[in-house]
Amino acid sequence: MKKQISITASGQKTSVGGRPIERNIPNRYIQAVGPIVFLDHIVPAVSSGTSGEKLSTGGHPHRGITTLTYLIHGEGEHRDSRGHHARISSGGMQWMKAGNGIVHDETMNPDKNDIKGLTHGFQFWINLPSKQKAEQPEYINMPADKIPSLNLDDQGSLLKILVGEYQGLVSAIPQYSRHFIYHLHLAEGKSFTLHSETGLEYAALISGGEAVINDARFNTGELVVFANKEGNIEINNAGNSFADIMLFGGEPYTEPIIAQGPFVMNSQEEIELAYQDYHLGKYGKINYSDNLK
């Protein structure tokens, strides 16, 4: 039995840090999928070519969530007020637990080893349970070769397990509630079936190419959210090149969700305290004087 599709939507076009993005979650139909309360698709773009440019989000605070930034193409540099400073390149990702408050700054620029000058990636916000919202921030930098992946055929199709587990492959990214984020890279004419589990919510974002999902055709930029009933998610590459699909979801977040700006908490009073602590300087400051080789 195929899992029923309940919502389809396209992302809201905007820009962050000088890069074009499509904001897929939240939207007018849904607030979250599992504990995932935010998804920006940093759409493929070619750099203007300015040597050494570093287009940045600028230092900004977070509290109450974890963030996951994943780059298909590009180079990202992370700095934060807890002293973390690292860089990822194409295929890598970085995870940050904002916990009780942090300021970070991310740049996204072309990978020095990519002659096409492409940037393409995603940022997810995963809501923390109330207990973990009070914990200290953490940071993990994960290069492409440390992300578990499964070869699906001899044509180059693969499944990357960014968060969660699949067929015994387990990501090293911490979880505080059960959820998953997979990157499916599917060759022309190939198919993949994901078997859903009771109690988990599921969604898919077509980030490149086109796909037929449970007999419905979707193009690049479309978000597909599935109903909670049992069923399989059958994906076929209907195009003439590789298709890229982000599959994600998890167990529903059962506590109140109060989101305002960069903070996601469980009450309006906690939101107000988050702003107050930030303006009092309790999150610390970013050190911009150190340089990476």
Backbone as numpy.savetxt, mean C-alpha at the origin, in Angstrom:
# Nx Ny Nz CAx CAy CAz Cx Cy Cz
-17.61 -22.01 -6.82 -18.45 -20.81 -6.82 -17.57 -19.56 -6.82
-17.96 -18.59 -7.64 -17.18 -17.36 -7.74 -17.71 -16.31 -6.76
-16.79 -15.59 -6.17 -17.14 -14.58 -5.18 -17.84 -13.41 -5.86
-18.91 -12.94 -5.27 -19.69 -11.85 -5.86 -18.97 -10.52 -5.73
-19.03 -9.70 -6.77 -18.47 -8.34 -6.75 -19.55 -7.39 -6.25
-19.21 -6.60 -5.23 -20.21 -5.70 -4.65 -19.99 -4.24 -5.04
-18.75 -3.82 -5.24 -18.46 -2.41 -5.53 -17.35 -2.33 -6.57
-17.50 -1.44 -7.54 -16.40 -1.07 -8.44 -16.31 0.44 -8.45
-15.08 0.94 -8.51 -14.89 2.39 -8.45 -13.54 2.74 -9.06
-13.40 3.99 -9.45 -12.13 4.53 -9.92 -11.60 5.52 -8.90
-10.28 5.64 -8.82 -9.66 6.50 -7.82 -9.84 7.98 -8.14
-9.80 8.78 -7.08 -9.85 10.23 -7.23 -8.47 10.75 -7.59
-8.37 11.48 -8.70 -7.08 11.96 -9.18 -6.62 13.18 -8.38
-5.36 13.13 -7.93 -4.76 14.25 -7.22 -3.25 14.11 -7.36
-2.48 14.77 -6.52 -1.03 14.62 -6.54 -0.49 14.74 -5.12
0.61 14.05 -4.88 1.30 14.11 -3.59 2.80 14.15 -3.89
3.49 15.10 -3.28 4.92 15.19 -3.49 5.31 15.38 -4.94
4.44 16.01 -5.72 4.74 16.28 -7.12 4.47 15.11 -8.05
3.92 14.01 -7.52 3.63 12.84 -8.35 2.12 12.68 -8.51
1.65 12.31 -9.72 0.22 12.06 -9.90 -0.20 10.79 -9.18
-1.32 10.83 -8.48 -1.82 9.66 -7.78 -3.32 9.51 -8.02
-3.82 8.32 -7.72 -5.25 8.06 -7.68 -5.57 7.52 -6.30
-6.43 8.22 -5.57 -6.79 7.81 -4.20 -7.99 6.87 -4.29
-7.77 5.61 -3.94 -8.80 4.58 -4.10 -9.59 4.31 -2.83
-8.94 4.40 -1.68 -9.61 4.22 -0.39 -9.11 5.30 0.55
-10.04 5.96 1.27 -11.49 5.77 1.26 -12.14 6.40 0.02
-13.36 5.98 -0.27 -14.13 6.62 -1.32 -15.59 6.72 -0.87
-16.46 7.17 -1.72 -17.84 7.43 -1.30 -18.61 6.14 -1.00
-18.05 5.00 -1.39 -18.73 3.72 -1.15 -18.21 2.98 0.08
-16.91 3.07 0.32 -16.32 2.28 1.41 -15.32 3.11 2.20
-15.24 2.79 3.49 -14.29 3.45 4.38 -13.03 2.62 4.56
-13.16 1.30 4.41 -12.02 0.42 4.65 -12.29 -0.94 4.02
-11.21 -1.68 3.78 -11.29 -3.10 3.43 -10.44 -3.83 4.46
-11.07 -4.63 5.31 -10.35 -5.16 6.46 -9.82 -4.00 7.28
-8.56 -4.05 7.74 -8.01 -2.92 8.50 -7.37 -1.85 7.61
-7.45 -2.02 6.29 -6.82 -1.08 5.36 -7.76 0.10 5.13
-7.35 1.28 5.61 -8.22 2.45 5.60 -7.83 3.49 4.56
-6.75 3.22 3.81 -6.25 4.22 2.87 -5.41 3.51 1.82
-5.61 3.88 0.56 -4.79 3.36 -0.53 -4.61 4.41 -1.60
-3.37 4.83 -1.78 -2.99 5.70 -2.89 -2.25 4.88 -3.93
-2.67 5.01 -5.19 -1.95 4.41 -6.30 -1.13 5.52 -6.95
0.18 5.44 -6.81 1.07 6.42 -7.44 1.24 5.95 -8.88
0.50 6.56 -9.78 0.36 6.02 -11.13 1.67 6.15 -11.90
1.90 5.27 -12.90 3.15 5.33 -13.66 3.37 6.70 -14.28
4.58 7.20 -14.11 4.95 8.50 -14.66 6.43 8.48 -15.02
6.79 9.29 -16.00 8.18 9.41 -16.41 8.73 10.70 -15.83
9.91 10.63 -15.25 10.53 11.80 -14.63 10.76 12.89 -15.65
10.75 14.12 -15.16 11.06 15.26 -16.02 12.52 15.27 -16.44
13.34 14.46 -15.74 14.73 14.32 -16.15 15.68 15.24 -15.43
15.20 16.02 -14.49 16.09 16.92 -13.76 17.07 16.10 -12.93
18.35 16.27 -13.15 19.36 15.48 -12.46 19.33 15.75 -10.97
19.25 14.67 -10.21 19.32 14.80 -8.76 18.06 15.32 -8.10
16.96 15.45 -8.83 15.74 15.96 -8.22 15.25 15.00 -7.13
14.65 15.56 -6.10 14.10 14.76 -5.02 12.73 15.32 -4.69
11.71 14.80 -5.34 10.35 15.25 -5.08 9.86 14.59 -3.80
9.46 15.41 -2.84 9.22 14.94 -1.48 7.80 15.23 -1.02
7.31 14.37 -0.12 6.02 14.64 0.52 6.14 15.76 1.55
7.37 16.05 2.00 7.58 17.00 3.10 7.30 16.32 4.43
7.96 16.78 5.48 7.75 16.19 6.79 6.32 16.35 7.26
5.69 15.26 7.70 4.31 15.31 8.17 4.10 14.21 9.20
3.14 14.38 10.11 2.96 13.42 11.21 1.97 12.29 10.87
2.07 11.21 11.64 1.07 10.14 11.63 0.92 9.62 13.05
-0.24 9.05 13.31 -0.49 8.40 14.59 -1.62 7.37 14.40
-1.49 6.23 15.04 -2.58 5.26 15.07 -2.63 4.25 13.95
-1.64 4.27 13.03 -1.66 3.40 11.85 -0.27 2.83 11.60
-0.19 1.87 10.67 1.06 1.56 10.01 0.92 1.99 8.56
2.04 2.35 7.94 2.04 2.68 6.51 2.93 1.69 5.78
2.52 1.33 4.57 3.33 0.46 3.72 3.46 1.13 2.37
4.69 1.46 1.99 4.97 2.03 0.68 5.69 0.97 -0.16
5.13 0.67 -1.32 5.67 -0.36 -2.21 5.89 0.24 -3.59
7.11 0.06 -4.12 7.46 0.62 -5.41 7.63 -0.48 -6.45
6.86 -0.41 -7.52 7.12 -1.27 -8.67 8.29 -0.71 -9.46
8.28 0.62 -9.65 9.40 1.31 -10.29 9.72 2.54 -9.46
11.00 2.82 -9.33 11.39 4.05 -8.66 12.34 3.81 -7.49
12.68 4.93 -6.86 13.54 4.90 -5.68 12.90 5.77 -4.62
12.79 5.24 -3.42 12.19 5.98 -2.33 13.16 6.14 -1.18
13.17 7.31 -0.58 14.01 7.57 0.59 13.11 7.97 1.75
13.37 7.38 2.90 12.55 7.61 4.10 13.41 8.22 5.20
12.88 9.25 5.83 13.46 9.81 7.06 12.32 10.00 8.05
12.62 9.81 9.34 11.59 10.10 10.33 12.19 10.65 11.62
11.33 11.09 12.48 11.73 11.77 13.70 12.22 10.82 14.79
12.19 9.52 14.53 12.75 8.55 15.47 14.12 8.05 15.01
14.70 8.73 14.02 16.07 8.45 13.61 16.23 7.43 12.50
15.14 6.96 11.91 15.25 6.00 10.81 15.52 6.75 9.50
16.44 6.24 8.72 16.79 6.84 7.43 17.25 5.71 6.51
16.51 5.47 5.43 16.83 4.35 4.53 16.29 4.63 3.15
16.72 3.79 2.21 16.32 3.96 0.81 15.88 2.61 0.25
14.85 2.63 -0.59 14.44 1.43 -1.32 14.47 1.74 -2.81
14.57 0.68 -3.62 14.55 0.85 -5.08 13.48 -0.07 -5.67
13.39 -0.13 -6.97 12.31 -0.83 -7.67 12.08 -2.23 -7.09
10.81 -2.51 -6.77 10.44 -3.80 -6.22 10.51 -3.89 -4.72
11.04 -2.87 -4.05 11.17 -2.88 -2.60 10.02 -2.18 -1.92
10.02 -2.26 -0.59 8.97 -1.60 0.17 9.50 -1.18 1.54
8.79 -0.26 2.14 9.12 0.17 3.50 7.83 0.27 4.32
7.96 -0.19 5.56 6.83 -0.25 6.49 7.15 0.60 7.70
6.19 1.37 8.14 6.39 2.22 9.32 5.19 2.09 10.25
5.47 1.81 11.50 4.44 1.81 12.53 4.46 3.18 13.20
3.40 3.95 12.96 3.35 5.30 13.53 3.10 5.25 15.04
2.33 4.24 15.49 2.10 4.10 16.92 1.59 5.37 17.57
2.31 5.81 18.61 1.86 6.97 19.37 2.35 8.30 18.82
2.94 8.28 17.61 3.25 9.54 16.97 4.63 9.61 16.37
4.70 10.02 15.11 5.97 10.12 14.40 5.82 11.16 13.29
6.92 11.78 12.89 6.96 12.65 11.71 7.87 11.97 10.70
7.40 11.85 9.45 8.27 11.26 8.43 8.19 12.05 7.14
9.19 11.81 6.29 9.28 12.46 4.99 9.72 11.39 4.00
9.01 11.29 2.87 9.35 10.31 1.85 9.58 11.01 0.52
10.62 10.60 -0.18 10.82 11.03 -1.56 10.55 9.86 -2.48
10.17 10.16 -3.71 10.00 9.11 -4.71 10.50 9.65 -6.04
11.51 9.00 -6.55 12.18 9.44 -7.76 12.56 8.24 -8.62
12.97 8.45 -9.85 13.33 7.31 -10.70 14.48 6.50 -10.10
14.44 5.21 -10.32 15.53 4.32 -9.95 16.73 4.62 -10.85
17.89 4.76 -10.25 19.10 5.08 -11.02 19.42 4.00 -12.05
18.92 2.77 -11.81 19.21 1.67 -12.73 18.12 1.48 -13.79
17.11 2.36 -13.82 16.00 2.25 -14.76 16.13 3.34 -15.81
16.52 2.96 -17.02 16.76 3.96 -18.07 15.47 4.64 -18.52
14.30 4.02 -18.23 13.04 4.62 -18.63 12.63 5.78 -17.73
13.20 5.88 -16.54 12.87 6.97 -15.62 11.48 6.88 -15.02
10.96 5.66 -14.88 9.59 5.48 -14.39 9.50 5.55 -12.87
8.37 6.07 -12.40 7.97 5.91 -11.01 6.57 5.31 -10.99
6.37 4.36 -10.08 5.07 3.68 -9.99 5.03 2.96 -8.65
4.01 3.23 -7.85 3.96 2.58 -6.55 2.63 2.75 -5.83
2.63 2.42 -4.56 1.42 2.40 -3.75 1.76 2.79 -2.32
0.79 3.40 -1.64 0.89 3.52 -0.19 -0.42 3.07 0.44
-0.28 2.15 1.38 -1.39 1.64 2.17 -1.27 2.17 3.60
-2.42 2.48 4.22 -2.48 2.72 5.65 -3.27 1.58 6.26
-2.67 0.93 7.26 -3.33 -0.17 7.95 -3.65 0.28 9.38
-4.91 0.24 9.74 -5.36 0.72 11.03 -4.86 -0.19 12.15
-4.35 0.41 13.21 -3.88 -0.36 14.36 -5.00 -0.55 15.38
-5.06 -1.70 16.04 -5.95 -1.83 17.19 -5.60 -0.78 18.25
-6.56 -0.43 19.08 -6.36 0.67 20.04 -5.14 0.46 20.91
-4.86 -0.77 21.32 -3.70 -1.03 22.18 -2.40 -0.64 21.49
-2.27 -1.00 20.21 -1.02 -0.71 19.49 -0.90 0.77 19.10
-2.01 1.50 19.09 -1.93 2.93 18.80 -1.10 3.67 19.85
-0.97 3.09 21.05 -0.22 3.72 22.14 1.23 3.26 22.19
1.65 2.38 21.29 3.00 1.84 21.34 4.00 2.71 20.58
5.28 2.43 20.78 6.35 3.20 20.16 6.43 2.92 18.66
6.82 3.91 17.85 6.97 3.71 16.41 8.09 2.72 16.07
7.96 2.12 14.89 8.96 1.19 14.36 9.08 1.42 12.85
10.16 0.88 12.26 10.38 1.04 10.82 11.09 -0.20 10.28
10.68 -0.66 9.10 11.34 -1.78 8.41 11.55 -1.39 6.96
12.78 -1.58 6.49 13.13 -1.39 5.09 13.32 -2.76 4.47
12.62 -3.04 3.36 12.68 -4.38 2.77 12.96 -4.30 1.27
14.19 -4.64 0.84 14.49 -4.65 -0.60 13.74 -5.75 -1.32
13.71 -5.64 -2.63 12.90 -6.56 -3.45 13.26 -8.02 -3.22
14.55 -8.32 -3.04 14.94 -9.73 -2.93 14.60 -10.34 -1.57
14.07 -9.56 -0.65 13.65 -10.08 0.65 12.13 -10.31 0.72
11.42 -9.95 -0.33 9.97 -10.13 -0.36 9.65 -11.51 -0.91
8.92 -12.36 -0.18 8.61 -13.69 -0.69 7.78 -13.61 -1.97
8.09 -14.48 -2.92 7.33 -14.50 -4.17 7.22 -15.93 -4.67
6.14 -16.17 -5.42 5.85 -17.50 -5.95 5.75 -17.40 -7.47
6.58 -18.18 -8.18 6.48 -18.24 -9.63 5.24 -19.06 -10.00
4.40 -18.51 -10.86 3.13 -19.15 -11.19 3.16 -19.94 -12.49
4.08 -19.61 -13.40 4.18 -20.32 -14.68 5.54 -20.05 -15.28
5.76 -20.53 -16.50 7.05 -20.33 -17.16 7.07 -19.10 -18.05
6.03 -18.25 -17.93 5.95 -17.03 -18.73 6.27 -15.77 -17.92
6.66 -15.94 -16.67 7.03 -14.81 -15.85 5.97 -14.35 -14.87
4.84 -15.03 -14.83 3.80 -14.67 -13.85 4.29 -14.98 -12.44
3.99 -14.09 -11.49 4.38 -14.34 -10.11 3.43 -13.65 -9.16
3.46 -14.13 -7.92 2.70 -13.52 -6.83 3.69 -13.12 -5.75
3.73 -11.81 -5.43 4.60 -11.31 -4.36 3.76 -11.15 -3.09
4.24 -11.70 -1.99 3.52 -11.63 -0.73 4.11 -10.47 0.07
3.50 -9.30 -0.08 4.01 -8.11 0.60 3.71 -8.16 2.09
2.48 -8.54 2.41 2.03 -8.68 3.81 1.21 -9.95 3.90
1.36 -10.68 4.99 0.58 -11.89 5.19 1.31 -13.13 4.73
0.57 -14.15 4.33 1.17 -15.41 3.90 0.36 -16.02 2.77
1.03 -16.88 2.01 0.36 -17.60 0.92 1.13 -18.88 0.66
0.45 -20.01 0.78 1.03 -21.33 0.51 2.39 -21.51 1.19
2.45 -21.13 2.46 3.66 -21.34 3.24 4.69 -20.24 3.13
4.51 -19.28 2.21 5.40 -18.12 2.11 4.87 -17.02 3.02
5.73 -16.51 3.91 5.29 -15.57 4.93 6.12 -14.30 4.86
5.46 -13.15 4.78 6.13 -11.87 4.80 6.64 -11.56 6.21
7.75 -10.84 6.30 8.31 -10.44 7.59 7.67 -9.16 8.13
6.74 -8.58 7.40 6.06 -7.37 7.88 5.13 -7.74 9.04
5.23 -7.06 10.18 4.38 -7.40 11.34 2.90 -7.17 11.05
2.06 -7.94 11.76 0.61 -7.77 11.69 0.06 -7.70 13.11
-0.91 -6.80 13.30 -1.57 -6.68 14.60 -3.04 -7.10 14.51
-3.48 -7.34 13.29 -4.73 -8.02 12.99 -4.48 -8.74 11.68
-5.27 -9.73 11.37 -4.98 -10.53 10.19 -5.33 -9.78 8.91
-4.35 -9.62 8.03 -4.60 -8.99 6.75 -3.52 -9.42 5.75
-3.73 -9.08 4.49 -2.79 -9.49 3.44 -2.74 -8.42 2.36
-1.58 -8.32 1.71 -1.40 -7.49 0.52 -0.51 -8.29 -0.43
-1.04 -8.60 -1.62 -0.30 -9.36 -2.63 -0.18 -8.51 -3.90
0.92 -8.70 -4.62 1.07 -8.14 -5.96 1.09 -9.30 -6.95
0.06 -9.34 -7.80 -0.05 -10.36 -8.85 0.44 -9.77 -10.17
1.47 -10.37 -10.73 2.04 -9.97 -12.03 1.74 -11.11 -12.98
0.78 -10.90 -13.89 0.18 -12.00 -14.66 0.45 -11.85 -16.15
1.02 -12.89 -16.74 1.36 -12.86 -18.16 0.11 -12.93 -19.04
0.28 -12.49 -20.27 -0.81 -12.51 -21.25 -1.39 -13.92 -21.37
-2.74 -14.00 -21.29 -3.42 -15.27 -21.46 -3.42 -16.19 -20.26
-2.77 -15.77 -19.18 -2.68 -16.61 -17.98 -3.77 -16.25 -16.98
-3.99 -17.17 -16.03 -5.03 -16.96 -15.03 -4.50 -17.31 -13.64
-5.21 -16.82 -12.63 -4.86 -17.08 -11.23 -6.15 -17.10 -10.43
-6.25 -18.03 -9.49 -7.43 -18.12 -8.63 -7.02 -17.99 -7.18
-7.67 -17.07 -6.48 -7.46 -16.89 -5.05 -8.68 -17.42 -4.32
-8.47 -18.35 -3.42 -9.56 -18.95 -2.65 -9.80 -18.10 -1.41
-10.99 -17.58 -1.25 -11.28 -16.70 -0.12 -11.51 -17.51 1.15
-11.34 -16.82 2.29 -11.53 -17.44 3.59 -12.67 -16.75 4.33
-13.41 -17.51 5.09 -14.50 -16.97 5.89 -13.97 -15.93 6.88
-14.67 -14.79 6.96 -14.31 -13.77 7.93 -13.34 -12.72 7.44
-12.85 -12.86 6.20 -11.94 -11.86 5.64 -12.63 -11.07 4.53
-12.29 -9.79 4.41 -12.77 -8.94 3.33 -11.72 -8.90 2.23
-12.18 -8.75 0.97 -11.29 -8.85 -0.18 -11.52 -7.70 -1.16
-10.42 -7.24 -1.77 -10.50 -6.23 -2.82 -9.35 -6.42 -3.79
-9.49 -5.86 -4.99 -8.44 -5.91 -6.01 -8.36 -4.56 -6.70
-7.15 -4.12 -6.99 -6.92 -2.90 -7.76 -6.12 -3.27 -9.00
-6.68 -2.98 -10.17 -5.94 -3.23 -11.42 -5.02 -2.04 -11.63
-3.73 -2.26 -11.47 -2.77 -1.16 -11.53 -2.02 -1.11 -12.84
-2.23 -2.10 -13.70 -1.61 -2.08 -15.01 -2.24 -3.14 -15.90
-2.55 -2.78 -17.15 -3.16 -3.72 -18.07 -4.66 -3.83 -17.85
-5.21 -4.98 -18.23 -6.64 -5.22 -18.05 -6.83 -6.66 -17.63
-7.95 -6.91 -16.97 -8.19 -8.25 -16.45 -9.68 -8.57 -16.44
-9.98 -9.85 -16.58 -11.34 -10.34 -16.37 -11.36 -11.00 -15.00
-12.17 -10.43 -14.09 -12.26 -10.93 -12.72 -13.68 -11.44 -12.49
-13.78 -12.73 -12.22 -15.10 -13.37 -12.04 -16.09 -12.97 -13.14
-15.58 -13.07 -14.38 -16.35 -12.88 -15.62 -16.65 -11.42 -15.96
-16.16 -10.47 -15.20 -16.35 -9.05 -15.51 -15.01 -8.44 -15.91
-15.02 -7.61 -16.95 -13.78 -7.02 -17.47 -13.48 -5.69 -16.77
-12.20 -5.50 -16.40 -11.77 -4.28 -15.74 -10.49 -3.77 -16.38
-10.33 -2.44 -16.35 -9.17 -1.79 -16.93 -8.29 -1.17 -15.84
-7.14 -0.69 -16.25 -6.21 -0.04 -15.32 -6.91 1.05 -14.52
-6.67 1.05 -13.22 -7.20 2.10 -12.35 -8.50 1.75 -11.67
-9.09 0.60 -11.99 -10.37 0.23 -11.38 -10.16 -0.59 -10.11
-10.95 -0.23 -9.09 -10.96 -0.93 -7.81 -12.17 -1.85 -7.77
-11.95 -3.09 -7.33 -13.02 -4.08 -7.23 -13.09 -4.55 -5.78
-14.27 -4.41 -5.17 -14.47 -4.86 -3.79 -15.50 -5.99 -3.83
-15.20 -7.05 -3.11 -16.02 -8.26 -3.17 -16.97 -8.34 -1.98
-18.10 -8.99 -2.21 -19.06 -9.24 -1.14 -18.47 -10.23 -0.14
-19.06 -10.27 1.05 -18.51 -11.09 2.12 -18.88 -12.58 2.03
-19.70 -12.94 1.07 -20.06 -14.34 0.91 -18.86 -15.15 0.39
-18.90 -16.46 0.65 -17.84 -17.37 0.22 -17.70 -17.35 -1.31
-16.53 -17.72 -1.78 -16.34 -17.85 -3.21 -14.90 -17.60 -3.61
-14.56 -18.00 -4.84 -13.22 -17.81 -5.38 -13.13 -16.52 -6.16
-11.91 -16.00 -6.25 -11.63 -14.83 -7.09 -10.79 -15.33 -8.26
-11.40 -15.39 -9.44 -10.73 -15.88 -10.64 -10.31 -14.70 -11.51
-9.02 -14.63 -11.79 -8.45 -13.50 -12.53 -7.81 -14.02 -13.81
-8.21 -13.45 -14.94 -7.63 -13.79 -16.24 -7.06 -12.54 -16.88
-5.87 -12.66 -17.43 -5.28 -11.53 -18.14 -5.90 -11.46 -19.53
-6.69 -10.40 -19.75 -7.42 -10.27 -21.02 -6.70 -9.36 -22.00
-5.53 -8.87 -21.64 -4.82 -7.94 -22.51 -3.73 -8.61 -23.31
-2.91 -7.79 -23.98 -1.83 -8.32 -24.81 -0.46 -8.04 -24.21
-0.41 -7.78 -22.91 0.84 -7.62 -22.18 0.59 -8.03 -20.73
1.60 -7.92 -19.89 1.42 -8.29 -18.48 0.36 -7.41 -17.82
-0.36 -8.01 -16.90 -1.31 -7.27 -16.05 -0.79 -7.28 -14.62
-1.00 -6.18 -13.93 -0.60 -6.07 -12.52 -1.84 -5.79 -11.69
-2.05 -6.62 -10.69 -3.23 -6.50 -9.82 -2.77 -6.55 -8.38
-3.20 -5.59 -7.57 -2.97 -5.63 -6.14 -4.18 -6.28 -5.48
-3.94 -7.37 -4.76 -4.98 -8.08 -4.03 -4.77 -7.82 -2.54
-5.80 -7.40 -1.83 -5.61 -7.04 -0.43 -6.91 -7.17 0.35
-6.77 -7.19 1.67 -7.93 -7.29 2.54 -7.54 -7.80 3.91
-8.53 -8.32 4.63 -8.25 -8.84 5.96 -9.50 -8.89 6.80
-9.31 -9.19 8.09 -10.45 -9.26 8.98 -10.97 -7.85 9.26
-12.29 -7.69 9.38 -12.87 -6.36 9.59 -12.33 -5.71 10.86
-12.19 -4.40 10.81 -11.78 -3.62 11.98 -13.04 -3.33 12.78
-13.08 -3.80 14.03 -14.33 -3.76 14.80 -14.43 -2.57 15.76
-13.34 -1.84 15.97 -13.39 -0.67 16.84 -13.84 0.55 16.04
-14.25 1.64 16.70 -14.62 2.85 15.96 -13.45 3.39 15.15
-13.74 3.92 13.97 -12.71 4.52 13.12 -12.99 6.01 13.01
-12.10 6.81 13.56 -12.19 8.26 13.44 -10.92 8.73 12.75
-11.04 9.15 11.50 -9.89 9.57 10.70 -9.98 11.06 10.42
-8.87 11.74 10.64 -8.81 13.17 10.35 -7.39 13.51 9.95
-7.21 13.96 8.70 -5.87 14.28 8.23 -4.98 13.05 8.30
-3.80 13.17 8.92 -2.85 12.06 8.96 -3.04 11.12 10.14
-4.11 11.31 10.91 -4.33 10.52 12.12 -5.57 9.63 11.97
-5.47 8.40 12.48 -6.61 7.48 12.52 -6.69 6.94 13.93
-7.74 7.33 14.65 -7.88 6.97 16.05 -9.26 6.36 16.29
-9.62 6.19 17.57 -10.89 5.54 17.90 -11.92 6.51 18.46
-11.56 7.78 18.64 -12.51 8.78 19.14 -12.05 10.16 18.71
-12.97 11.12 18.72 -12.62 12.49 18.37 -11.66 13.08 19.41
-11.82 12.67 20.66 -10.91 13.17 21.71 -9.48 12.72 21.44
-9.31 11.49 20.95 -7.96 11.00 20.62 -7.38 11.75 19.42
-8.22 12.11 18.48 -7.76 12.92 17.34 -7.25 14.26 17.84
-8.00 14.90 18.70 -7.60 16.20 19.23 -6.30 16.10 20.01
-6.13 15.03 20.78 -4.89 14.83 21.52 -3.72 14.59 20.57
-3.97 13.87 19.47 -2.91 13.63 18.49 -2.40 14.93 17.91
-3.31 15.85 17.55 -2.90 17.16 17.05 -2.17 17.95 18.13
-2.70 17.90 19.35 -2.09 18.66 20.44 -0.66 18.18 20.70
-0.45 16.87 20.77 0.89 16.34 21.01 1.84 16.69 19.88
1.34 16.67 18.65 2.19 17.04 17.52 2.63 18.50 17.63
1.69 19.40 17.91 2.03 20.81 17.99 2.90 21.14 19.20
2.87 20.27 20.21 3.76 20.44 21.37 5.15 19.84 21.12
5.35 19.25 19.96 6.66 18.72 19.61 6.96 17.34 20.16
5.94 16.62 20.61 6.17 15.32 21.25 6.53 14.21 20.25
6.34 14.46 18.96 6.69 13.45 17.97 8.16 13.53 17.54
8.84 14.61 17.97 10.24 14.79 17.60 10.39 15.50 16.26
11.65 15.61 15.81 11.96 16.29 14.56 12.84 15.40 13.69
12.73 15.60 12.40 13.54 14.84 11.44 14.93 15.46 11.34
15.94 14.63 11.35 17.31 15.07 11.14 17.62 14.98 9.64
17.81 16.12 9.01 18.10 16.16 7.58 19.60 16.28 7.28
20.42 16.23 8.31 21.85 16.48 8.10 22.62 15.22 7.70
22.07 14.02 7.98 22.79 12.80 7.62 22.48 12.42 6.18
23.45 11.82 5.52 23.30 11.44 4.13 23.58 9.96 3.93
22.83 9.34 3.04 23.07 7.95 2.68 24.07 7.88 1.53
24.86 6.81 1.49 25.80 6.64 0.39 25.05 6.21 -0.86
